[in-house]
PDB file of C-alpha atoms in Angstrom:
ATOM      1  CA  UNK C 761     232.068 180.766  39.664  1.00 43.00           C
ATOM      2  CA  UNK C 762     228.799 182.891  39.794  1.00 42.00           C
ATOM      3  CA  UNK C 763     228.173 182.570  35.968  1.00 43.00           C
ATOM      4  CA  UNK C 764     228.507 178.687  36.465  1.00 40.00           C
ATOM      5  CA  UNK C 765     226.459 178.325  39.514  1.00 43.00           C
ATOM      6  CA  UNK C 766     223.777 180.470  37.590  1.00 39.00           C
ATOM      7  CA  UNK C 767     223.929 177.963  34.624  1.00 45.00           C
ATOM      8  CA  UNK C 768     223.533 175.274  37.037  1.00 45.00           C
ATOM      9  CA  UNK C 769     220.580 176.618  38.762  1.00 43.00           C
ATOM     10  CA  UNK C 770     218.993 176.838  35.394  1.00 44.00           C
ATOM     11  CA  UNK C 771     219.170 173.681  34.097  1.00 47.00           C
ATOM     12  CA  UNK C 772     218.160 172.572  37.918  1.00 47.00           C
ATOM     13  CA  UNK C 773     214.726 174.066  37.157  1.00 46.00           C
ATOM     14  CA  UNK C 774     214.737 173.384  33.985  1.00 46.00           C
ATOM     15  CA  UNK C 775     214.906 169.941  35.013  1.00 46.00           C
ATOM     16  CA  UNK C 776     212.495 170.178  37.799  1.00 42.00           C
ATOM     17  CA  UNK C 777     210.074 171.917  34.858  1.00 43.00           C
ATOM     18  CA  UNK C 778     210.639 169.389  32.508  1.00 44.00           C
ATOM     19  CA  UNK C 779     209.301 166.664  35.682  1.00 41.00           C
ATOM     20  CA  UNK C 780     206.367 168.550  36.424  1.00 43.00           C
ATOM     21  CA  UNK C 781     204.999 168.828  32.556  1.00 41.00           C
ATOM     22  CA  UNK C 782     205.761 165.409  32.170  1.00 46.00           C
ATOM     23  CA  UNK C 783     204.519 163.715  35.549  1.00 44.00           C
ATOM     24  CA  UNK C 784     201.256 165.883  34.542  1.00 45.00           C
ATOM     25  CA  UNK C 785     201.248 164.903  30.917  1.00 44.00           C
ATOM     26  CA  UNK C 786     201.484 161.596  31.979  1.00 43.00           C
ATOM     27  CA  UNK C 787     198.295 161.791  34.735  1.00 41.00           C
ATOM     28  CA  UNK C 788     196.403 163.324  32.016  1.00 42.00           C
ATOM     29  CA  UNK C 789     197.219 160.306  29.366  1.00 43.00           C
ATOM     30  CA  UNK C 790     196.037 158.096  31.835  1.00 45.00           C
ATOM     31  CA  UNK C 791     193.127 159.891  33.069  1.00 45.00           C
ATOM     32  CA  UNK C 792     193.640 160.362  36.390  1.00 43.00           C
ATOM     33  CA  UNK C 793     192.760 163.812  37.378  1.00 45.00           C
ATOM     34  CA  UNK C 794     195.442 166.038  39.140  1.00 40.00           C
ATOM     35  CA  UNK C 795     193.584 168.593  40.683  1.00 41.00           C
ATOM     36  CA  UNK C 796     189.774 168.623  39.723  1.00 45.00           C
ATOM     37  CA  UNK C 797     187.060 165.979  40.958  1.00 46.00           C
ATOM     38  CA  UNK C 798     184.999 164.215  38.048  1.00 50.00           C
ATOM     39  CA  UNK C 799     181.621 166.382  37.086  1.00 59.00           C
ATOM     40  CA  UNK C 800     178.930 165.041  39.124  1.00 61.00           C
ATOM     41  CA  UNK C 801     176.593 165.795  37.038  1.00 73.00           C
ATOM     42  CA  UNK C 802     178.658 163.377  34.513  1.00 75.00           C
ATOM     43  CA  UNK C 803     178.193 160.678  37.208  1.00 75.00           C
ATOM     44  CA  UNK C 804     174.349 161.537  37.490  1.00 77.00           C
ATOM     45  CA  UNK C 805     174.276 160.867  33.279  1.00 80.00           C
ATOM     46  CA  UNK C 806     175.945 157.840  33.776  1.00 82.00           C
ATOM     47  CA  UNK C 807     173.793 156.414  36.601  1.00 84.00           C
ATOM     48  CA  UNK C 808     170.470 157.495  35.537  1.00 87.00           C
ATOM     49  CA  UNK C 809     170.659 156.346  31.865  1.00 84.00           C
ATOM     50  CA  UNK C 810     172.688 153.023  32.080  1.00 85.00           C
ATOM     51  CA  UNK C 811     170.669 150.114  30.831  1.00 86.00           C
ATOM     52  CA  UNK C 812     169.993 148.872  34.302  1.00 84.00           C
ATOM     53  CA  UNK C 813     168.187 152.269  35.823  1.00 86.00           C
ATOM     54  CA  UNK C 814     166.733 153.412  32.635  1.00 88.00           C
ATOM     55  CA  UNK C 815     163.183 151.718  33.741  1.00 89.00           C
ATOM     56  CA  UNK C 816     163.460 153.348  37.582  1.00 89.00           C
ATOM     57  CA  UNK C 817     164.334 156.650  35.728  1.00 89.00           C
ATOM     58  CA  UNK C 818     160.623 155.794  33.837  1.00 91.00           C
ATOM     59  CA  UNK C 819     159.255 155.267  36.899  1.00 89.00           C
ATOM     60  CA  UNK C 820     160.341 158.188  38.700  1.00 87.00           C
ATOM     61  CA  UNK C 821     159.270 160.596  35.479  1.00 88.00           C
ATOM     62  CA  UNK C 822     155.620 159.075  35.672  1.00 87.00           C
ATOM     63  CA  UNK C 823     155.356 159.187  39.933  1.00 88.00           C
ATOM     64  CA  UNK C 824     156.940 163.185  39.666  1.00 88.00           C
ATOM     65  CA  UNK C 825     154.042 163.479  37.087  1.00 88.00           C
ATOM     66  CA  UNK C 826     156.616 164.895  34.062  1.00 89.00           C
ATOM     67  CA  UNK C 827     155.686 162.231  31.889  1.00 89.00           C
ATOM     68  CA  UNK C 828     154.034 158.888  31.286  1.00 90.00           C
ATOM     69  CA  UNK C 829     155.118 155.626  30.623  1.00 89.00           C
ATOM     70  CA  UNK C 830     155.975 154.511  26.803  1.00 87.00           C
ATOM     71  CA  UNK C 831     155.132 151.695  25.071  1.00 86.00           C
ATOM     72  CA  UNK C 832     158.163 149.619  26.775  1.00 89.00           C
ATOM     73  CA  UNK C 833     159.387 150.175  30.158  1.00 88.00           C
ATOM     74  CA  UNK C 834     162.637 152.283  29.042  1.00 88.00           C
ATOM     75  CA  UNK C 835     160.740 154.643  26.893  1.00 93.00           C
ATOM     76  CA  UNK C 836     159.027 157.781  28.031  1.00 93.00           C
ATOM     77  CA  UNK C 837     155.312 159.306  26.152  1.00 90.00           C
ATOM     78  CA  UNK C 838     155.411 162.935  26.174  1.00 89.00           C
ATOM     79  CA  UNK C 839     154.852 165.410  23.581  1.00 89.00           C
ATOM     80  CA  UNK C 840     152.533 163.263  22.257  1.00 87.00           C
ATOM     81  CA  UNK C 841     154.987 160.680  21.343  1.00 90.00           C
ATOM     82  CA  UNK C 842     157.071 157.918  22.677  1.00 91.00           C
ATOM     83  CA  UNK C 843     160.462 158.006  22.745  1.00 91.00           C
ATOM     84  CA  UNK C 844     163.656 157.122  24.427  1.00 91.00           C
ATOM     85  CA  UNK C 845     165.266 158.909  27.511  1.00 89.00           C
ATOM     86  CA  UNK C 846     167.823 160.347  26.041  1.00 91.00           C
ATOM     87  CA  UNK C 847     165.444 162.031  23.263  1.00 91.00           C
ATOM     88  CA  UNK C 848     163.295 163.440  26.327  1.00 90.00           C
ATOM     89  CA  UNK C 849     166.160 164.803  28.330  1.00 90.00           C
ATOM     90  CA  UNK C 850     167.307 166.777  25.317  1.00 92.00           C
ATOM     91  CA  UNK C 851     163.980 168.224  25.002  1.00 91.00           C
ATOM     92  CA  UNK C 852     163.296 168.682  28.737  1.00 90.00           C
ATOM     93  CA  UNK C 853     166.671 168.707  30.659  1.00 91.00           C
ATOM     94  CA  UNK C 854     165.477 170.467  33.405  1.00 91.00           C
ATOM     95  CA  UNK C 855     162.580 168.231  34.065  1.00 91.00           C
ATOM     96  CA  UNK C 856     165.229 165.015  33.423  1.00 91.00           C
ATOM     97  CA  UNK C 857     167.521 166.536  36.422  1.00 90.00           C
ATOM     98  CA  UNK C 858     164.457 166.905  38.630  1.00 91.00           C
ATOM     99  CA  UNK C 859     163.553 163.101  38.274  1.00 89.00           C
ATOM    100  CA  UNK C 860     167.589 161.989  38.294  1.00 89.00           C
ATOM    101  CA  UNK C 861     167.756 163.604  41.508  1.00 88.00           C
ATOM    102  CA  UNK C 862     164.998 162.374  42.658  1.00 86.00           C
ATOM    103  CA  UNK C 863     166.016 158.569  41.528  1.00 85.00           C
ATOM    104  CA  UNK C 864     169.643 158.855  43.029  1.00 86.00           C
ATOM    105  CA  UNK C 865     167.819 160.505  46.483  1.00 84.00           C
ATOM    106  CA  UNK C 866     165.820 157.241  46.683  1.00 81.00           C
ATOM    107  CA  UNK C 867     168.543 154.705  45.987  1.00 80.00           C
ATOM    108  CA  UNK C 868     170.551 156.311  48.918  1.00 77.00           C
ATOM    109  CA  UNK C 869     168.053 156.519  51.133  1.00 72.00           C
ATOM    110  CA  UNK C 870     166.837 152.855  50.381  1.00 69.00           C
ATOM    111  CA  UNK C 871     170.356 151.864  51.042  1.00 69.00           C
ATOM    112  CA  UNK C 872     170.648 154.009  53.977  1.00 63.00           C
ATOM    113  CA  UNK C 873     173.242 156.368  52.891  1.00 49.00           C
ATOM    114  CA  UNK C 874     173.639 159.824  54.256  1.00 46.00           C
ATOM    115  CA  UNK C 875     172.025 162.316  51.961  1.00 45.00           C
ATOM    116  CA  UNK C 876     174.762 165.275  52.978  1.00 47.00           C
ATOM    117  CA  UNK C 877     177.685 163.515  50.998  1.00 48.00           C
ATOM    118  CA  UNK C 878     180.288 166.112  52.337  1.00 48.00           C
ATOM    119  CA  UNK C 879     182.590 163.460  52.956  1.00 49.00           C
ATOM    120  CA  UNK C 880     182.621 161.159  49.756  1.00 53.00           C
ATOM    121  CA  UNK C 881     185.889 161.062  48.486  1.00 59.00           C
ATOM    122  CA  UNK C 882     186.536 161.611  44.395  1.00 60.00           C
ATOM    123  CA  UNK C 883     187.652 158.468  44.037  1.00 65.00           C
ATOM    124  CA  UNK C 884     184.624 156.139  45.185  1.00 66.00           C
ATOM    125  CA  UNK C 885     182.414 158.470  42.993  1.00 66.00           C
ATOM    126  CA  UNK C 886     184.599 157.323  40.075  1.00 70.00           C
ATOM    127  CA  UNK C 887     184.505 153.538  41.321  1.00 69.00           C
ATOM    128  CA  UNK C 888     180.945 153.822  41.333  1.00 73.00           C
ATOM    129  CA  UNK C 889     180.739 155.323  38.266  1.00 68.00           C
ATOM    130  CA  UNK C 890     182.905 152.768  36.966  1.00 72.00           C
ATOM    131  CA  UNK C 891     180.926 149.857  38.151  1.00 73.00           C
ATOM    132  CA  UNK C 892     177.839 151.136  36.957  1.00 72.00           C
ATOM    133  CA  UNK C 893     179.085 151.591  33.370  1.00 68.00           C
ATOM    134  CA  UNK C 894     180.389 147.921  33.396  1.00 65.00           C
ATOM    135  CA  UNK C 895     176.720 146.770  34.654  1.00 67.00           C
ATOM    136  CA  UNK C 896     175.036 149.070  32.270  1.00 64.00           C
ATOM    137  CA  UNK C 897     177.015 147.442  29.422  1.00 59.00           C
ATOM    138  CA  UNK C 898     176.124 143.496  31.286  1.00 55.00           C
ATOM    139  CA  UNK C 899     172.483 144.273  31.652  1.00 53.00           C
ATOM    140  CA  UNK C 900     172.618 145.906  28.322  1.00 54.00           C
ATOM    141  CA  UNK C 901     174.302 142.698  26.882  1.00 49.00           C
ATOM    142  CA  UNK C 902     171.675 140.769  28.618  1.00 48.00           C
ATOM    143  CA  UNK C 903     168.564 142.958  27.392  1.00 49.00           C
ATOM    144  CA  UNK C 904     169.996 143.109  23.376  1.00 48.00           C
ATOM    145  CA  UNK C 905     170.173 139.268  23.693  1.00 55.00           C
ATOM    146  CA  UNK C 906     166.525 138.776  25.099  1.00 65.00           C
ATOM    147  CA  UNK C 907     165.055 141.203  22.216  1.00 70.00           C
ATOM    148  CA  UNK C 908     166.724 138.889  19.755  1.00 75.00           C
ATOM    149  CA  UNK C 909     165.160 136.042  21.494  1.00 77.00           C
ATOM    150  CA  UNK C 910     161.783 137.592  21.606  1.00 85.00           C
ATOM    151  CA  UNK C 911     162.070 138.442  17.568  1.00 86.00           C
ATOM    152  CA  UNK C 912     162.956 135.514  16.847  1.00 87.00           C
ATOM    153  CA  UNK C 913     159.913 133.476  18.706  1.00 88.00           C
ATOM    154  CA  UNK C 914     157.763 136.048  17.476  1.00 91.00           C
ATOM    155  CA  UNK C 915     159.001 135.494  13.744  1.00 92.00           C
ATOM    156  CA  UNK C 916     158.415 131.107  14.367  1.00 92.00           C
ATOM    157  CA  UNK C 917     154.891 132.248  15.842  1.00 92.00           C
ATOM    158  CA  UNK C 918     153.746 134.446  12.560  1.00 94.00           C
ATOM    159  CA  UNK C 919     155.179 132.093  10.360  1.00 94.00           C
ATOM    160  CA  UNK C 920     153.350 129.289  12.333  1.00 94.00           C
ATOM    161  CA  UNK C 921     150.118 131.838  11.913  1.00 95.00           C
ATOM    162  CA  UNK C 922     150.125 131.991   8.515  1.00 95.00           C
ATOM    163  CA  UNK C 923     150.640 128.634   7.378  1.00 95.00           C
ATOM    164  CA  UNK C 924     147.911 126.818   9.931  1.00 95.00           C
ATOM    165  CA  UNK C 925     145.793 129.642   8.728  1.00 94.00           C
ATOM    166  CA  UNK C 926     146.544 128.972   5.131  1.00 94.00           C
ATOM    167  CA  UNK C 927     146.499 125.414   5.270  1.00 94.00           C
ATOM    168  CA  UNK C 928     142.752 125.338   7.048  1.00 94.00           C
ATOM    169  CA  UNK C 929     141.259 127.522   4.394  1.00 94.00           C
ATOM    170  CA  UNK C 930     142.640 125.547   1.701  1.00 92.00           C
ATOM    171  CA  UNK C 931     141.189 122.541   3.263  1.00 90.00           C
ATOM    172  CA  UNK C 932     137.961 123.315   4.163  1.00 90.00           C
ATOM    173  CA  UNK C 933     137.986 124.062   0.381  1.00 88.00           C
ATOM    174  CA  UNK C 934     139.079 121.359  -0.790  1.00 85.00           C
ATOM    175  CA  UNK C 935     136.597 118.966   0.488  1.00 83.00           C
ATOM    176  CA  UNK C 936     133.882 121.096  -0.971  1.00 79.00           C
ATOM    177  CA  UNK C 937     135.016 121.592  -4.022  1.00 67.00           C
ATOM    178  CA  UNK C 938     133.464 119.945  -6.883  1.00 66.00           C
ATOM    179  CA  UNK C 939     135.446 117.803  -9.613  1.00 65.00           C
ATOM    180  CA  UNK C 940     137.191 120.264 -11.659  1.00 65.00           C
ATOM    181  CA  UNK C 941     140.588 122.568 -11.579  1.00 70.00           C
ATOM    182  CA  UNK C 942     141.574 122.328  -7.978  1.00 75.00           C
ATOM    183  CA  UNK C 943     141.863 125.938  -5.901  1.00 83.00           C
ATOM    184  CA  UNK C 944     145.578 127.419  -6.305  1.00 87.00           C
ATOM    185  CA  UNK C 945     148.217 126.192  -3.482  1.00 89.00           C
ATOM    186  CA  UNK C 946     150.838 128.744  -4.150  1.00 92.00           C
ATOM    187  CA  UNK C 947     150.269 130.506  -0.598  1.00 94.00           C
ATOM    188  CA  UNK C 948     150.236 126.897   1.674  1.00 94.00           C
ATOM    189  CA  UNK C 949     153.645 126.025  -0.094  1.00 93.00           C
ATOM    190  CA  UNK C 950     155.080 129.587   0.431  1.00 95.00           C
ATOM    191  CA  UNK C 951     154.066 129.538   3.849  1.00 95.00           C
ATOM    192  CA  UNK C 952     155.459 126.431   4.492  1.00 94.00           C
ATOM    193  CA  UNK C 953     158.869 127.112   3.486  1.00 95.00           C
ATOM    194  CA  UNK C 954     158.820 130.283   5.717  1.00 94.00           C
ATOM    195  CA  UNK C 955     157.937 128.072   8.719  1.00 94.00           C
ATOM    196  CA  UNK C 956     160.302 125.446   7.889  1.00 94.00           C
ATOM    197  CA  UNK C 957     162.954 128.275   7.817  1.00 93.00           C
ATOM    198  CA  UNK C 958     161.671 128.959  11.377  1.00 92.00           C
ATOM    199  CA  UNK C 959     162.426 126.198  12.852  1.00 91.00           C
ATOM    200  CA  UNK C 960     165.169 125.107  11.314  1.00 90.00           C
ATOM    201  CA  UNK C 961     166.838 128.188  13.050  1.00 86.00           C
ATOM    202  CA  UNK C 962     165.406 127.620  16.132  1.00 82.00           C
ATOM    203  CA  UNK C 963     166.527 123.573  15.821  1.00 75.00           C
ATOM    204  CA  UNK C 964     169.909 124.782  15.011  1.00 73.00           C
ATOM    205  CA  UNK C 965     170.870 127.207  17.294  1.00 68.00           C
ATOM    206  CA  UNK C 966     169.441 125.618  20.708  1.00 66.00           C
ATOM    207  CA  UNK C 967     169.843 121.838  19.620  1.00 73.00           C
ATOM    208  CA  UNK C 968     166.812 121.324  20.776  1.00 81.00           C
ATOM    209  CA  UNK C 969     164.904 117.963  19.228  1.00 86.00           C
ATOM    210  CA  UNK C 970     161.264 119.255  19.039  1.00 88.00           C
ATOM    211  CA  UNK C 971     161.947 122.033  16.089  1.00 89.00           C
ATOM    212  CA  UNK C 972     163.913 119.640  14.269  1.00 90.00           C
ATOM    213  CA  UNK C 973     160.651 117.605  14.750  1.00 91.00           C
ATOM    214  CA  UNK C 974     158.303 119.728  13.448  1.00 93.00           C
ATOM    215  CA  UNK C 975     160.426 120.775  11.034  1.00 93.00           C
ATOM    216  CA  UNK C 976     160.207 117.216  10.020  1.00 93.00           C
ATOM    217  CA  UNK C 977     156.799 116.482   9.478  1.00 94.00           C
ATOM    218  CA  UNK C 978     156.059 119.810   7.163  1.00 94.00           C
ATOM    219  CA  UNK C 979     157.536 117.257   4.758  1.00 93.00           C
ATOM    220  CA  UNK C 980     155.747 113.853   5.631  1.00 92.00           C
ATOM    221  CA  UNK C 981     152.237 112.871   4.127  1.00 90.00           C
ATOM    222  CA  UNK C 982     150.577 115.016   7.007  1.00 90.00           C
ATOM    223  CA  UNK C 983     151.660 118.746   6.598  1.00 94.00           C
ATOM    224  CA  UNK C 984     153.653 118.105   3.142  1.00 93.00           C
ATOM    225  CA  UNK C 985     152.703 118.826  -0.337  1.00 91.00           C
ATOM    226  CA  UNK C 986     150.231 115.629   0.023  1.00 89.00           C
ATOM    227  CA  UNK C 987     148.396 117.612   2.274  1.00 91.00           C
ATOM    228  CA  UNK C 988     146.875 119.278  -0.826  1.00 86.00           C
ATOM    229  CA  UNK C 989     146.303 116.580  -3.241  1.00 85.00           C
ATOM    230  CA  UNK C 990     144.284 113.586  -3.544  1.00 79.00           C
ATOM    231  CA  UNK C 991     141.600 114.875  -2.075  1.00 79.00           C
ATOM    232  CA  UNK C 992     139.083 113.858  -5.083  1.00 69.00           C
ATOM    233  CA  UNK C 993     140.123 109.767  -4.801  1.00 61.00           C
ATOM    234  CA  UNK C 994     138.949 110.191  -1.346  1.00 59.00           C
ATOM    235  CA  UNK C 995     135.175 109.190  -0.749  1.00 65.00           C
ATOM    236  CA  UNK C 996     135.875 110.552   2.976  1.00 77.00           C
ATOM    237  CA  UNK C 997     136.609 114.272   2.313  1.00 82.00           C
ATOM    238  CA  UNK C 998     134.513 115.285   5.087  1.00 85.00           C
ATOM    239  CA  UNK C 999     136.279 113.248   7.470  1.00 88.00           C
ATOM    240  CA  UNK C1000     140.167 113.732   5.904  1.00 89.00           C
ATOM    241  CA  UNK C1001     139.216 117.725   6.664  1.00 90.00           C
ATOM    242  CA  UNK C1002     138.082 117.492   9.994  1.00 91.00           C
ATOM    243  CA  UNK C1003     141.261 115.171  10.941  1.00 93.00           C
ATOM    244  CA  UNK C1004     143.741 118.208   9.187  1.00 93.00           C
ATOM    245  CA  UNK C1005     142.382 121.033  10.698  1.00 93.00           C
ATOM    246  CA  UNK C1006     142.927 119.570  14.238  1.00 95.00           C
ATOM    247  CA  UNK C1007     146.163 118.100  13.182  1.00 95.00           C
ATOM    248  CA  UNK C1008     146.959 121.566  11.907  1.00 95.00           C
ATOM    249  CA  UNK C1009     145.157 123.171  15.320  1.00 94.00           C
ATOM    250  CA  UNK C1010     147.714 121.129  17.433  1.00 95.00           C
ATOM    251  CA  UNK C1011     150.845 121.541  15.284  1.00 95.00           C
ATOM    252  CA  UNK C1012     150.363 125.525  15.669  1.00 94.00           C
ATOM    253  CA  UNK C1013     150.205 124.898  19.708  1.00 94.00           C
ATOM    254  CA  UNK C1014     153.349 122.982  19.490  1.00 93.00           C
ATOM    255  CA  UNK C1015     155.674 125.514  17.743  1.00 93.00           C
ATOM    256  CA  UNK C1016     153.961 128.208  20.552  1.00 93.00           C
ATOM    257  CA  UNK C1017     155.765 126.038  22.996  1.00 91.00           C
ATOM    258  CA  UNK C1018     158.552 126.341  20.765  1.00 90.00           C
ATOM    259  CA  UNK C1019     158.210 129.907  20.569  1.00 90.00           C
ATOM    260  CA  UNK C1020     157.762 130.309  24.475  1.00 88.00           C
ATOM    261  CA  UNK C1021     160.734 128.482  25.063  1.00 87.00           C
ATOM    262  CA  UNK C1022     162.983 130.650  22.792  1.00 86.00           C
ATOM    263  CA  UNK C1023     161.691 133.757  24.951  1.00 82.00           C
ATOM    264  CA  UNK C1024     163.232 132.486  27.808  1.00 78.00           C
ATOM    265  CA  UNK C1025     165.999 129.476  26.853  1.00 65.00           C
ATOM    266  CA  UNK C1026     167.369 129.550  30.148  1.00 64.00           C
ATOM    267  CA  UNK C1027     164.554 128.018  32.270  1.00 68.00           C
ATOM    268  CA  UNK C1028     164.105 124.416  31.990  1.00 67.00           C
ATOM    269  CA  UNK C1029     162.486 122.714  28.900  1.00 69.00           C
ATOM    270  CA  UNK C1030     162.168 119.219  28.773  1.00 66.00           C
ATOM    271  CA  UNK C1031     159.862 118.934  25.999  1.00 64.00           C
ATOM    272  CA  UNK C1032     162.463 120.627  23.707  1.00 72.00           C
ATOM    273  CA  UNK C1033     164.410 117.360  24.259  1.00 64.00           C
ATOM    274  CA  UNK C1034     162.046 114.289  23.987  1.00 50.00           C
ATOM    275  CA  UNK C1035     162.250 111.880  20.872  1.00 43.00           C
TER     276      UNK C1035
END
């Protein structure tokens, strides 16, 4: 009787054993923490350099006097040279938990919550944390999709640049050149096909009308390869070269409305639209 009841009581604890290691194996899987709180200082690296607070943590850096601004608003200049937040707090971590403090002090006090924090349970730390990583990655969506948009306006705006540019010059000598072999073309036609490219991506993607437009008339008699010939049949060369190089002046202000409205496509633009 004693050696079964023995027996018994062993593989009772064994069996109690075997619940604890697994109902803990099974928290840990999951990550939800059985006994210790999340690092705040985890939670202050998540906060302070999610997309959305990287610019206040700029701000704070310059106002504390650590640092100065960069060239863009999420960018820090010190040691003489710009560069991103986390490259600065590697270099100077002691001077990047100064100014994280200092940003997480002001959001609470701007929101009116109690700087002592005794009583802040685990879990709303993590749900914070939480919903600050899922608005870091939004805003980050959001800020990876403007810089495309602003490449790609600034890209339609060189290439817009270079062949007005290109195009004048050529003109201007054209109609003073004498009867003879003509001055080359090569760059006009080159820079041409780069704008065309331009716009056909900016026609494409945004359906918008005007690109497809201008596209349009970089192959009619205006802006086309006819642009650059003919020009000694013409008794009025003086007159054919002053019309161009307006024509050309206002067709380089019409893809920079272009360009301005692929900066910010979600504002109204009813001139993208019109026939």
């Amino acid at each position: 009787m004693r050696r079964w009841s023995l027996r018994r009581r062993r593989r009772g604890g064994r069996r109690i054993a075997a619940v604890i290691v697994g109902t803990g194996t099974a928290l840990m899987l999951s990550g939800t923490p059985v006994l210790a709180a999340p690092n705040t200082t985890d939670v202050s690296l998540v906060y302070c350099t999610s997309p959305a607070r990287r610019a206040d943590l700029v701000a704070a850096v310059a106002v504390l006097g650590l640092a100065q601004r960069g060239a863009t608003p999420d960018r820090i200049l010190a040691d003489g040279r710009d560069q991103s937040v986390e490259e600065w707090r590697t270099a100077h971590r002691d001077q990047f938990d100064r100014a994280c403090e200092a940003l997480i002090a002001a959001r609470q006090h701007d929101t009116g919550a109690a700087a002592s924090g005794g009583g802040t349970s685990w879990w709303s730390i993590i749900g914070t944390a939480l919903v600050t990583g899922f608005l870091g990655w939004f805003f980050g969506a959001l800020l990876a999709g403007a810089g495309a948009r602003r490449l790609e306006a600034e890209n339609l705006r060189l290439a817009s640049i270079a062949f007005v540019g290109a195009s004048q010059r050529l003109v201007r000598l054209l109609a003073g050149k004498r009867p003879g072999a003509p001055p080359p073309d090569d760059e006009v036609h080159q820079c041409r096909n780069a704008l065309a490219n331009a716009l056909d991506q900016a026609g494409g993607r945004w359906f918008w009308r005007r690109p497809r437009q201008l596209r349009a008339s970089l192959d009619g008699p205006r802006f086309g390869p006819a642009m650059t010939q003919g020009w000694w049949e013409d008794d009025e060369t003086e007159r054919r070269r002053d019309q161009l190089v307006t024509d050309l002046s206002r067709l380089g202000s019409e893809i920079e409305r272009v360009a301005q409205a692929l900066q910010t496509p979600a504002r109204p633009h009813p001139g993208m639209w019109r026939e």
